[in-house]
Tab-separated table of C-alpha atoms in Angstrom:
chain	number	residue	atom	x	y	z
F	856	UNK	CA	25.632	-61.086	6.761
F	857	UNK	CA	23.740	-62.079	3.603
F	858	UNK	CA	25.962	-64.096	0.633
F	859	UNK	CA	26.022	-62.571	-2.692
F	860	UNK	CA	26.355	-64.422	-5.300
F	861	UNK	CA	29.432	-62.661	-6.961
F	862	UNK	CA	32.604	-63.285	-8.732
F	863	UNK	CA	35.681	-61.558	-10.345
F	864	UNK	CA	35.632	-60.209	-13.639
F	865	UNK	CA	37.765	-58.962	-15.963
F	866	UNK	CA	40.836	-56.761	-14.375
F	867	UNK	CA	39.957	-58.723	-11.077
F	868	UNK	CA	36.894	-56.672	-9.756
F	869	UNK	CA	33.802	-58.391	-8.349
F	870	UNK	CA	30.861	-58.552	-10.716
F	871	UNK	CA	27.394	-59.653	-9.478
F	872	UNK	CA	25.965	-62.527	-11.193
F	873	UNK	CA	22.597	-61.490	-12.894
F	874	UNK	CA	21.239	-64.902	-13.624
F	875	UNK	CA	22.416	-64.461	-17.221
F	876	UNK	CA	20.269	-61.434	-17.727
F	877	UNK	CA	22.716	-58.389	-19.086
F	878	UNK	CA	23.503	-55.613	-16.777
F	879	UNK	CA	23.915	-52.223	-18.628
F	880	UNK	CA	26.116	-51.063	-15.673
F	881	UNK	CA	29.024	-53.834	-16.388
F	882	UNK	CA	29.093	-52.729	-20.597
F	883	UNK	CA	32.437	-51.410	-21.238
F	884	UNK	CA	32.659	-48.443	-23.264
F	885	UNK	CA	34.576	-50.277	-26.489
F	886	UNK	CA	31.499	-52.719	-26.356
F	887	UNK	CA	29.071	-49.913	-26.609
F	888	UNK	CA	30.954	-48.557	-29.610
F	889	UNK	CA	31.151	-51.752	-31.139
F	890	UNK	CA	27.763	-52.214	-31.181
F	891	UNK	CA	27.031	-48.806	-32.881
F	892	UNK	CA	29.130	-49.963	-35.862
F	893	UNK	CA	27.125	-49.393	-39.001
F	894	UNK	CA	24.562	-47.107	-37.487
F	895	UNK	CA	24.377	-43.099	-36.672
F	896	UNK	CA	26.048	-41.535	-33.839
F	897	UNK	CA	25.984	-38.082	-32.305
F	898	UNK	CA	29.240	-36.617	-31.397
F	899	UNK	CA	29.828	-33.852	-29.033
F	900	UNK	CA	33.256	-32.409	-29.690
F	901	UNK	CA	35.200	-30.048	-27.105
F	902	UNK	CA	34.105	-26.819	-27.951
F	903	UNK	CA	31.155	-25.841	-30.130
F	904	UNK	CA	30.967	-28.640	-32.767
F	905	UNK	CA	28.661	-31.579	-32.828
F	906	UNK	CA	28.686	-34.295	-35.608
F	907	UNK	CA	26.228	-36.922	-36.696
F	908	UNK	CA	27.562	-39.700	-38.914
F	909	UNK	CA	27.847	-43.445	-39.409
F	910	UNK	CA	30.412	-45.079	-37.505
F	911	UNK	CA	32.427	-47.389	-39.642
F	912	UNK	CA	35.361	-48.047	-37.237
F	913	UNK	CA	37.312	-47.211	-34.089
F	914	UNK	CA	40.713	-47.928	-32.379
F	915	UNK	CA	41.566	-47.964	-28.344
F	916	UNK	CA	42.180	-43.933	-28.329
F	917	UNK	CA	38.521	-43.651	-29.684
F	918	UNK	CA	39.763	-42.469	-32.837
F	919	UNK	CA	36.699	-42.791	-35.218
F	920	UNK	CA	35.974	-43.596	-39.041
F	921	UNK	CA	32.647	-41.858	-39.698
F	922	UNK	CA	30.800	-41.536	-43.353
F	923	UNK	CA	28.003	-39.361	-44.594
F	924	UNK	CA	28.911	-36.637	-41.628
F	925	UNK	CA	26.961	-33.716	-40.940
F	926	UNK	CA	28.694	-31.044	-38.847
F	927	UNK	CA	26.855	-28.279	-36.941
F	928	UNK	CA	27.849	-25.414	-35.030
F	929	UNK	CA	26.291	-23.033	-32.376
F	930	UNK	CA	25.604	-19.525	-33.609
F	931	UNK	CA	25.502	-16.352	-31.217
F	932	UNK	CA	22.168	-16.948	-29.819
F	933	UNK	CA	23.240	-20.690	-28.910
F	934	UNK	CA	21.104	-22.253	-31.648
F	935	UNK	CA	22.481	-25.424	-33.587
F	936	UNK	CA	23.189	-24.642	-37.357
F	937	UNK	CA	24.348	-27.070	-39.940
F	938	UNK	CA	27.821	-26.024	-41.115
F	939	UNK	CA	29.470	-28.514	-43.245
F	940	UNK	CA	28.539	-32.211	-45.016
F	941	UNK	CA	31.386	-34.618	-45.468
F	942	UNK	CA	31.518	-37.913	-46.942
F	943	UNK	CA	34.140	-39.424	-45.028
F	944	UNK	CA	36.348	-38.619	-42.193
F	945	UNK	CA	38.604	-39.467	-39.389
F	946	UNK	CA	38.154	-38.066	-36.387
F	947	UNK	CA	40.745	-37.702	-33.306
F	948	UNK	CA	39.296	-39.347	-30.405
F	949	UNK	CA	40.955	-36.649	-27.880
F	950	UNK	CA	38.636	-34.100	-29.118
F	951	UNK	CA	35.472	-35.830	-28.077
F	952	UNK	CA	33.409	-34.732	-24.933
F	953	UNK	CA	30.327	-37.415	-25.763
F	954	UNK	CA	28.876	-39.801	-27.724
F	955	UNK	CA	25.185	-40.639	-28.190
F	956	UNK	CA	24.601	-43.586	-30.045
F	957	UNK	CA	21.792	-43.122	-32.507
F	958	UNK	CA	21.239	-39.517	-31.299
F	959	UNK	CA	20.389	-36.314	-33.290
F	960	UNK	CA	21.315	-32.362	-32.547
């Protein structure tokens, strides 16, 4: 058996030493969101809505404060159409299906 260079990370799980090179598979979701503060983020909601806005902050429940938000809906043909523009919102994290940093609908 070959020895691997591993250690215990947060929570006691095994992590692999990558020689100081960040491994994208080991980034936590909250770390990714933290890197997105101040930049555009595309949010796919449960249901038919999508949002694009600037992330200003979030909490442990992924409730988000967004600014300069554009809301999109799908029409009967399945095409995405802009439906509203909002200056600032507080988005309930329970309604989010997926997040795309820097993404566009």
